[in-house]
mmCIF file of C-alpha atoms and ligand atoms in Angstrom:
data_model
loop_
_atom_site.group_PDB
_atom_site.id
_atom_site.type_symbol
_atom_site.label_atom_id
_atom_site.label_comp_id
_atom_site.label_asym_id
_atom_site.label_seq_id
_atom_site.Cartn_x
_atom_site.Cartn_y
_atom_site.Cartn_z
ATOM 1 C CA MET A 1 115.139 101.652 105.894
ATOM 2 C CA THR A 2 117.162 100.596 101.582
ATOM 3 C CA ARG A 3 113.814 101.856 99.041
ATOM 4 C CA GLY A 4 115.062 100.050 95.490
ATOM 5 C CA ASP A 5 113.137 100.834 91.898
ATOM 6 C CA ILE A 6 109.951 101.939 91.210
ATOM 7 C CA LEU A 7 107.971 98.914 90.828
ATOM 8 C CA TYR A 8 104.152 101.102 89.491
ATOM 9 C CA SER A 9 103.583 104.693 89.761
ATOM 10 C CA GLY A 10 99.540 104.700 89.791
ATOM 11 C CA LYS A 11 97.390 107.710 90.793
ATOM 12 C CA ALA A 12 98.417 108.057 94.226
ATOM 13 C CA LYS A 13 100.176 105.781 95.352
ATOM 14 C CA THR A 14 104.440 104.953 94.810
ATOM 15 C CA ILE A 15 105.811 101.777 95.074
ATOM 16 C CA PHE A 16 108.495 100.820 95.133
ATOM 17 C CA LEU A 17 111.525 97.273 95.533
ATOM 18 C CA SER A 18 113.088 97.250 98.851
ATOM 19 C CA GLU A 19 115.895 95.153 100.091
ATOM 20 C CA LYS A 20 113.862 92.437 100.740
ATOM 21 C CA PRO A 21 112.299 90.138 97.733
ATOM 22 C CA ASP A 22 108.480 89.627 99.564
ATOM 23 C CA GLU A 23 107.818 93.405 100.467
ATOM 24 C CA LEU A 24 107.705 96.148 99.202
ATOM 25 C CA ILE A 25 106.991 99.976 100.211
ATOM 26 C CA VAL A 26 104.126 101.885 99.772
ATOM 27 C CA SER A 27 104.663 106.259 98.748
ATOM 28 C CA PHE A 28 101.154 107.975 99.741
ATOM 29 C CA ARG A 29 101.633 110.530 97.470
ATOM 30 C CA ASP A 30 99.979 114.430 97.996
ATOM 31 C CA ASP A 31 97.834 113.176 94.963
ATOM 32 C CA ILE A 32 94.697 113.538 94.436
ATOM 33 C CA THR A 33 92.251 112.050 91.522
ATOM 34 C CA ALA A 34 88.090 111.694 90.335
ATOM 35 C CA PHE A 35 86.499 110.495 87.364
ATOM 36 C CA ASP A 36 88.992 108.035 86.206
ATOM 37 C CA GLY A 37 92.466 110.670 86.019
ATOM 38 C CA GLY A 38 88.925 113.448 84.948
ATOM 39 C CA LYS A 39 89.840 115.072 86.731
ATOM 40 C CA LYS A 40 93.383 116.119 89.975
ATOM 41 C CA ASP A 41 95.493 117.931 92.058
ATOM 42 C CA GLN A 42 98.043 118.072 94.473
ATOM 43 C CA LEU A 43 96.550 118.538 98.181
ATOM 44 C CA GLU A 44 99.610 118.915 100.261
ATOM 45 C CA GLY A 45 99.035 116.541 103.144
ATOM 46 C CA LYS A 46 96.927 114.203 101.643
ATOM 47 C CA GLY A 47 98.894 111.528 101.692
ATOM 48 C CA ALA A 48 100.575 111.554 105.094
ATOM 49 C CA SER A 49 96.783 111.679 106.102
ATOM 50 C CA ASN A 50 95.913 109.124 104.005
ATOM 51 C CA ALA A 51 98.580 106.908 105.335
ATOM 52 C CA GLY A 52 98.102 107.660 108.644
ATOM 53 C CA VAL A 53 94.337 106.619 108.574
ATOM 54 C CA SER A 54 95.630 103.415 106.493
ATOM 55 C CA ALA A 55 97.840 102.286 109.205
ATOM 56 C CA PHE A 56 94.979 102.980 112.079
ATOM 57 C CA LEU A 57 92.926 100.224 110.187
ATOM 58 C CA PHE A 58 94.725 98.206 108.908
ATOM 59 C CA GLY A 59 96.047 97.944 112.169
ATOM 60 C CA LEU A 60 92.770 97.383 113.852
ATOM 61 C CA LEU A 61 91.216 95.118 111.605
ATOM 62 C CA GLU A 62 94.815 92.444 112.226
ATOM 63 C CA GLU A 63 93.250 93.326 116.151
ATOM 64 C CA ALA A 64 90.028 91.549 115.101
ATOM 65 C CA GLY A 65 92.022 88.714 112.919
ATOM 66 C CA VAL A 66 91.765 89.998 109.800
ATOM 67 C CA ARG A 67 94.921 89.164 107.386
ATOM 68 C CA THR A 68 97.040 92.428 105.674
ATOM 69 C CA HIS A 69 100.155 93.062 103.663
ATOM 70 C CA PHE A 70 100.740 95.715 106.397
ATOM 71 C CA ILE A 71 103.556 95.437 107.966
ATOM 72 C CA ARG A 72 104.956 98.661 110.039
ATOM 73 C CA MET A 73 104.902 102.829 108.692
ATOM 74 C CA GLU A 74 108.429 103.932 107.623
ATOM 75 C CA ASP A 75 107.366 108.005 107.975
ATOM 76 C CA PRO A 76 104.592 109.487 108.046
ATOM 77 C CA ILE A 77 104.133 108.727 104.206
ATOM 78 C CA THR A 78 105.386 105.597 103.924
ATOM 79 C CA MET A 79 104.322 102.112 104.089
ATOM 80 C CA ARG A 80 106.414 98.937 104.235
ATOM 81 C CA VAL A 81 104.415 95.897 103.050
ATOM 82 C CA ARG A 82 103.720 92.492 102.168
ATOM 83 C CA LYS A 83 104.475 91.947 98.557
ATOM 84 C CA LEU A 84 100.814 90.791 96.825
ATOM 85 C CA ASN A 85 100.245 89.762 93.593
ATOM 86 C CA MET A 86 96.940 91.681 93.402
ATOM 87 C CA ILE A 87 93.727 90.343 92.231
ATOM 88 C CA PRO A 88 92.534 93.439 90.222
ATOM 89 C CA LEU A 89 88.918 93.138 91.643
ATOM 90 C CA GLU A 90 87.073 96.116 94.045
ATOM 91 C CA VAL A 91 85.150 95.240 95.970
ATOM 92 C CA ILE A 92 82.935 97.599 97.256
ATOM 93 C CA VAL A 93 81.188 97.283 100.410
ATOM 94 C CA ARG A 94 77.683 99.813 100.660
ATOM 95 C CA ASN A 95 75.232 100.585 104.523
ATOM 96 C CA ARG A 96 73.883 103.188 102.627
ATOM 97 C CA ALA A 97 73.371 104.602 99.687
ATOM 98 C CA ALA A 98 75.708 106.820 97.973
ATOM 99 C CA GLY A 99 77.642 107.400 94.125
ATOM 100 C CA SER A 100 77.123 105.005 91.283
ATOM 101 C CA ILE A 101 74.540 102.631 93.422
ATOM 102 C CA VAL A 102 72.199 105.921 93.232
ATOM 103 C CA ARG A 103 72.973 106.485 89.685
ATOM 104 C CA ASN A 104 72.950 103.322 88.381
ATOM 105 C CA TYR A 105 69.621 102.078 90.722
ATOM 106 C CA PRO A 106 66.845 103.569 91.631
ATOM 107 C CA PHE A 107 67.691 103.364 95.360
ATOM 108 C CA THR A 108 67.267 107.127 97.272
ATOM 109 C CA GLU A 109 70.773 108.606 98.351
ATOM 110 C CA GLY A 110 71.058 107.551 102.183
ATOM 111 C CA GLN A 111 68.955 104.733 101.954
ATOM 112 C CA TYR A 112 70.267 101.824 104.640
ATOM 113 C CA PHE A 113 71.005 98.846 103.383
ATOM 114 C CA ASN A 114 70.013 95.388 105.990
ATOM 115 C CA PRO A 115 72.382 93.478 105.182
ATOM 116 C CA PRO A 116 74.770 95.261 103.151
ATOM 117 C CA ILE A 117 75.203 95.212 99.656
ATOM 118 C CA ILE A 118 78.597 93.479 98.460
ATOM 119 C CA VAL A 119 79.308 94.988 94.679
ATOM 120 C CA THR A 120 82.864 93.908 92.643
ATOM 121 C CA ASP A 121 84.066 95.486 90.233
ATOM 122 C CA TYR A 122 87.098 94.633 87.316
ATOM 123 C CA LYS A 123 89.899 97.090 88.293
ATOM 124 C CA ASP A 124 90.388 98.202 84.746
ATOM 125 C CA ASP A 125 90.929 102.230 83.975
ATOM 126 C CA THR A 126 90.955 101.614 80.328
ATOM 127 C CA ARG A 127 87.198 100.520 81.200
ATOM 128 C CA HIS A 128 85.774 102.408 83.430
ATOM 129 C CA ASP A 129 85.923 99.541 86.052
ATOM 130 C CA PRO A 130 82.481 97.335 85.008
ATOM 131 C CA MET A 131 80.478 95.752 87.527
ATOM 132 C CA LEU A 132 81.217 91.629 87.546
ATOM 133 C CA ASN A 133 78.731 89.286 88.869
ATOM 134 C CA ASP A 134 80.752 85.852 90.739
ATOM 135 C CA ASP A 135 80.273 83.788 87.132
ATOM 136 C CA ILE A 136 82.520 86.520 85.195
ATOM 137 C CA ILE A 137 84.964 86.693 88.274
ATOM 138 C CA VAL A 138 85.405 82.433 88.093
ATOM 139 C CA ALA A 139 85.604 82.824 84.345
ATOM 140 C CA LEU A 140 87.950 85.484 83.964
ATOM 141 C CA ASP A 141 90.204 83.499 86.356
ATOM 142 C CA LEU A 142 90.321 85.501 89.547
ATOM 143 C CA LEU A 143 88.697 83.659 92.224
ATOM 144 C CA THR A 144 87.037 80.782 92.662
ATOM 145 C CA HIS A 145 83.934 80.438 94.364
ATOM 146 C CA GLU A 146 85.002 78.912 96.664
ATOM 147 C CA GLU A 147 87.398 81.521 97.077
ATOM 148 C CA ILE A 148 84.268 84.342 96.541
ATOM 149 C CA ASP A 149 82.113 82.938 99.552
ATOM 150 C CA ALA A 150 85.616 83.440 101.635
ATOM 151 C CA VAL A 151 86.310 87.284 100.044
ATOM 152 C CA LYS A 152 82.915 88.418 100.350
ATOM 153 C CA ALA A 153 82.654 86.273 104.153
ATOM 154 C CA SER A 154 85.804 88.830 105.374
ATOM 155 C CA ALA A 155 84.783 91.753 103.276
ATOM 156 C CA LEU A 156 81.676 91.531 105.752
ATOM 157 C CA LYS A 157 83.869 90.982 108.793
ATOM 158 C CA VAL A 158 86.579 94.395 107.568
ATOM 159 C CA ASN A 159 82.756 97.016 107.091
ATOM 160 C CA ARG A 160 81.649 95.323 111.045
ATOM 161 C CA VAL A 161 84.841 95.838 112.164
ATOM 162 C CA MET A 162 85.064 99.840 110.591
ATOM 163 C CA LYS A 163 81.959 100.076 110.911
ATOM 164 C CA ALA A 164 81.675 99.910 114.771
ATOM 165 C CA PHE A 165 84.690 102.561 115.383
ATOM 166 C CA PHE A 166 83.195 104.740 112.793
ATOM 167 C CA ASP A 167 80.180 104.886 115.185
ATOM 168 C CA GLY A 168 82.522 105.840 117.824
ATOM 169 C CA ILE A 169 83.675 108.663 116.602
ATOM 170 C CA GLY A 170 80.302 109.812 115.735
ATOM 171 C CA LEU A 171 80.737 108.739 111.969
ATOM 172 C CA ASP A 172 78.849 106.610 109.419
ATOM 173 C CA LEU A 173 80.682 104.344 107.365
ATOM 174 C CA VAL A 174 78.395 104.693 103.961
ATOM 175 C CA ASP A 175 80.428 102.707 101.934
ATOM 176 C CA PHE A 176 84.288 101.567 101.086
ATOM 177 C CA LYS A 177 86.460 99.537 98.464
ATOM 178 C CA ILE A 178 88.880 96.996 99.689
ATOM 179 C CA GLU A 179 91.305 94.605 97.486
ATOM 180 C CA TYR A 180 92.423 91.651 97.554
ATOM 181 C CA GLY A 181 95.725 89.352 96.888
ATOM 182 C CA ARG A 182 97.677 86.605 96.717
ATOM 183 C CA TYR A 183 100.702 86.043 99.587
ATOM 184 C CA GLY A 184 102.008 81.937 98.686
ATOM 185 C CA ASP A 185 98.342 80.022 99.946
ATOM 186 C CA ALA A 186 96.866 82.983 101.678
ATOM 187 C CA ILE A 187 94.015 85.715 100.005
ATOM 188 C CA MET A 188 95.502 88.901 102.187
ATOM 189 C CA LEU A 189 93.589 93.375 102.161
ATOM 190 C CA GLY A 190 96.204 95.160 100.565
ATOM 191 C CA ASP A 191 95.830 98.821 99.325
ATOM 192 C CA GLU A 192 94.947 101.196 101.288
ATOM 193 C CA ILE A 193 91.574 102.396 103.801
ATOM 194 C CA SER A 194 91.855 106.284 103.739
ATOM 195 C CA MET A 195 89.446 109.080 103.126
ATOM 196 C CA ASP A 196 89.950 108.098 99.323
ATOM 197 C CA SER A 197 88.693 104.904 99.319
ATOM 198 C CA MET A 198 85.158 105.439 101.643
ATOM 199 C CA ARG A 199 82.125 106.849 101.569
ATOM 200 C CA LEU A 200 82.124 108.768 105.546
ATOM 201 C CA TRP A 201 79.516 110.910 106.590
ATOM 202 C CA GLU A 202 79.273 113.177 110.155
ATOM 203 C CA LYS A 203 76.586 111.552 111.978
ATOM 204 C CA GLY A 204 73.050 113.487 112.141
ATOM 205 C CA THR A 205 74.074 116.101 108.893
ATOM 206 C CA MET A 206 75.279 113.031 106.464
ATOM 207 C CA LYS A 207 78.176 115.662 105.226
ATOM 208 C CA SER A 208 80.856 113.976 103.728
ATOM 209 C CA MET A 209 83.661 114.281 105.021
ATOM 210 C CA ASP A 210 85.807 111.620 102.276
ATOM 211 C CA LYS A 211 86.156 112.352 98.345
ATOM 212 C CA ASP A 212 83.456 112.949 97.572
ATOM 213 C CA VAL A 213 84.211 116.824 99.078
ATOM 214 C CA TYR A 214 86.344 116.978 96.260
ATOM 215 C CA ARG A 215 85.196 114.927 93.784
ATOM 216 C CA PHE A 216 82.029 117.727 94.513
ATOM 217 C CA GLU A 217 83.522 120.685 95.670
ATOM 218 C CA LYS A 218 81.647 120.548 98.761
ATOM 219 C CA GLY A 219 83.918 122.427 100.842
ATOM 220 C CA ASP A 220 87.883 122.547 101.665
ATOM 221 C CA VAL A 221 88.965 118.604 101.252
ATOM 222 C CA MET A 222 92.013 118.772 103.369
ATOM 223 C CA GLU A 223 90.052 120.109 106.264
ATOM 224 C CA ALA A 224 87.789 117.100 106.555
ATOM 225 C CA TYR A 225 90.577 114.902 105.543
ATOM 226 C CA HIS A 226 92.031 116.267 108.565
ATOM 227 C CA ALA A 227 89.476 116.178 110.489
ATOM 228 C CA VAL A 228 89.214 112.344 109.984
ATOM 229 C CA SER A 229 92.563 112.174 111.129
ATOM 230 C CA ALA A 230 92.023 114.211 114.345
ATOM 231 C CA ARG A 231 88.817 112.421 115.084
ATOM 232 C CA ILE A 232 90.555 108.280 115.357
ATOM 233 C CA THR A 233 94.058 109.908 117.420
ATOM 234 C CA GLY A 234 91.450 111.412 119.691
ATOM 235 C CA SER A 235 90.183 107.610 120.089
ATOM 236 C CA ARG A 236 93.664 106.303 120.839
HETATM 237 P P1 ADP B 575 95.828 102.821 91.037
HETATM 238 O O1 ADP B 575 97.162 101.960 90.289
HETATM 239 O O2 ADP B 575 94.253 102.180 91.275
HETATM 240 O O3 ADP B 575 96.011 104.238 90.480
HETATM 241 P P2 ADP B 575 97.132 104.144 93.065
HETATM 242 O O4 ADP B 575 97.794 104.696 92.936
HETATM 243 O O5 ADP B 575 96.589 103.286 94.742
HETATM 244 O O6 ADP B 575 96.421 102.777 92.449
HETATM 245 O O7 ADP B 575 98.832 103.081 93.591
HETATM 246 C C1 ADP B 575 98.960 101.570 94.084
HETATM 247 C C2 ADP B 575 98.990 100.159 92.750
HETATM 248 O O8 ADP B 575 99.857 98.809 94.341
HETATM 249 C C3 ADP B 575 97.487 100.114 93.062
HETATM 250 O O9 ADP B 575 97.315 99.316 91.446
HETATM 251 C C4 ADP B 575 97.335 98.186 93.741
HETATM 252 O O10 ADP B 575 96.593 97.263 93.561
HETATM 253 C C5 ADP B 575 99.334 98.528 94.140
HETATM 254 N N1 ADP B 575 99.030 98.057 95.359
HETATM 255 C C6 ADP B 575 98.649 97.589 96.366
HETATM 256 N N2 ADP B 575 99.145 97.632 97.242
HETATM 257 C C7 ADP B 575 99.594 96.253 97.122
HETATM 258 C C8 ADP B 575 100.539 95.314 97.162
HETATM 259 N N3 ADP B 575 100.682 95.089 99.053
HETATM 260 N N4 ADP B 575 101.805 94.041 96.621
HETATM 261 C C9 ADP B 575 101.629 94.747 94.903
HETATM 262 N N5 ADP B 575 100.632 95.647 94.449
HETATM 263 C C10 ADP B 575 100.506 96.363 96.095
HETATM 264 O O1 CDP B 576 83.032 107.082 92.778
HETATM 265 P P1 CDP B 576 81.323 106.553 92.299
HETATM 266 O O2 CDP B 576 80.700 107.255 93.245
HETATM 267 O O3 CDP B 576 82.097 106.451 91.146
HETATM 268 O O4 CDP B 576 81.965 105.447 92.885
HETATM 269 P P2 CDP B 576 81.276 103.932 93.648
HETATM 270 O O5 CDP B 576 80.857 103.070 92.840
HETATM 271 O O6 CDP B 576 79.759 104.664 94.615
HETATM 272 O O7 CDP B 576 81.772 103.984 95.177
HETATM 273 C C1 CDP B 576 81.679 103.247 96.579
HETATM 274 C C2 CDP B 576 83.368 103.288 96.418
HETATM 275 O O8 CDP B 576 84.300 102.915 96.911
HETATM 276 C C3 CDP B 576 83.163 104.993 97.497
HETATM 277 O O9 CDP B 576 83.778 105.481 98.342
HETATM 278 C C4 CDP B 576 84.505 105.079 96.186
HETATM 279 O O10 CDP B 576 85.585 106.352 97.031
HETATM 280 C C5 CDP B 576 85.495 103.741 96.492
HETATM 281 N N1 CDP B 576 85.743 103.473 94.872
HETATM 282 C C6 CDP B 576 87.189 103.509 95.100
HETATM 283 O O11 CDP B 576 87.860 103.276 96.335
HETATM 284 N N2 CDP B 576 88.155 103.675 93.926
HETATM 285 C C7 CDP B 576 87.102 103.345 92.977
HETATM 286 N N3 CDP B 576 88.179 102.949 91.195
HETATM 287 C C8 CDP B 576 85.966 103.145 92.920
HETATM 288 C C9 CDP B 576 85.415 103.334 94.224
#
């Protein structure tokens, strides 16, 4: 693997150029942050845990016909991906109420949403990721109305595939955030799908197995992350 200059260093990953102009190298670091970077730590093994789960889920989604940026793992923390022109949207799918939707609206924690709710936030930490509606997305030139429909249909498919998978390993997929980017004329799934970007509750107990353990100091974060990785590995 040839790793070139750093293209971007975010809160949890560093993106490097590769020897190919249309491919990037993503390094998953052990950094963990919450509350717009207000809470920060380093947890040994966190990068590898998230990279492994992301790679697995991208593979599962590709098998189901969802196009993703994933090419292959180069080592346990290093992923080779297609270089996308990222669309600054956080597409959030919610099967149950938790987090900001409970803080901002009169929903009860754990309440089921059937059909699932899709929320689109503007990815901009300085503005605290404000929620968008379709007209604002079009006015900002992020997507056309037709592309919004396609992205929402894709997000619901991602939800169906992942929810069924997690059901099978005793975990409830409460909600998750995904990001899309442009690759030529195509729009495909980028970034990561990991315990940092999903809420997973143990079935029956509603015990958090995701970044909420870190956000709200609910216990040993890495124990939760390793438990999810182990269940996934055990399912293969
Ligand atoms: P953040 O920017 O939220 O702090 P990260 O530390 O996870 O997040 O940094 C990863 C960055 O790389 C994000 O801004 C994400 O949009 C971007 N990214 C993810 N996948 C790709 C890709 N395939 N091509 C280009 N950029 C990507
Ligand atoms: O964390 P908070 O309660 O503020 O956010 P949310 O809107 O309830 O988050 C919904 C889902 O998206 C959760 O699984 C978050 O982990 C994820 N998310 C994310 O990965 N990155 C963000 N910037 C915001 C949310």
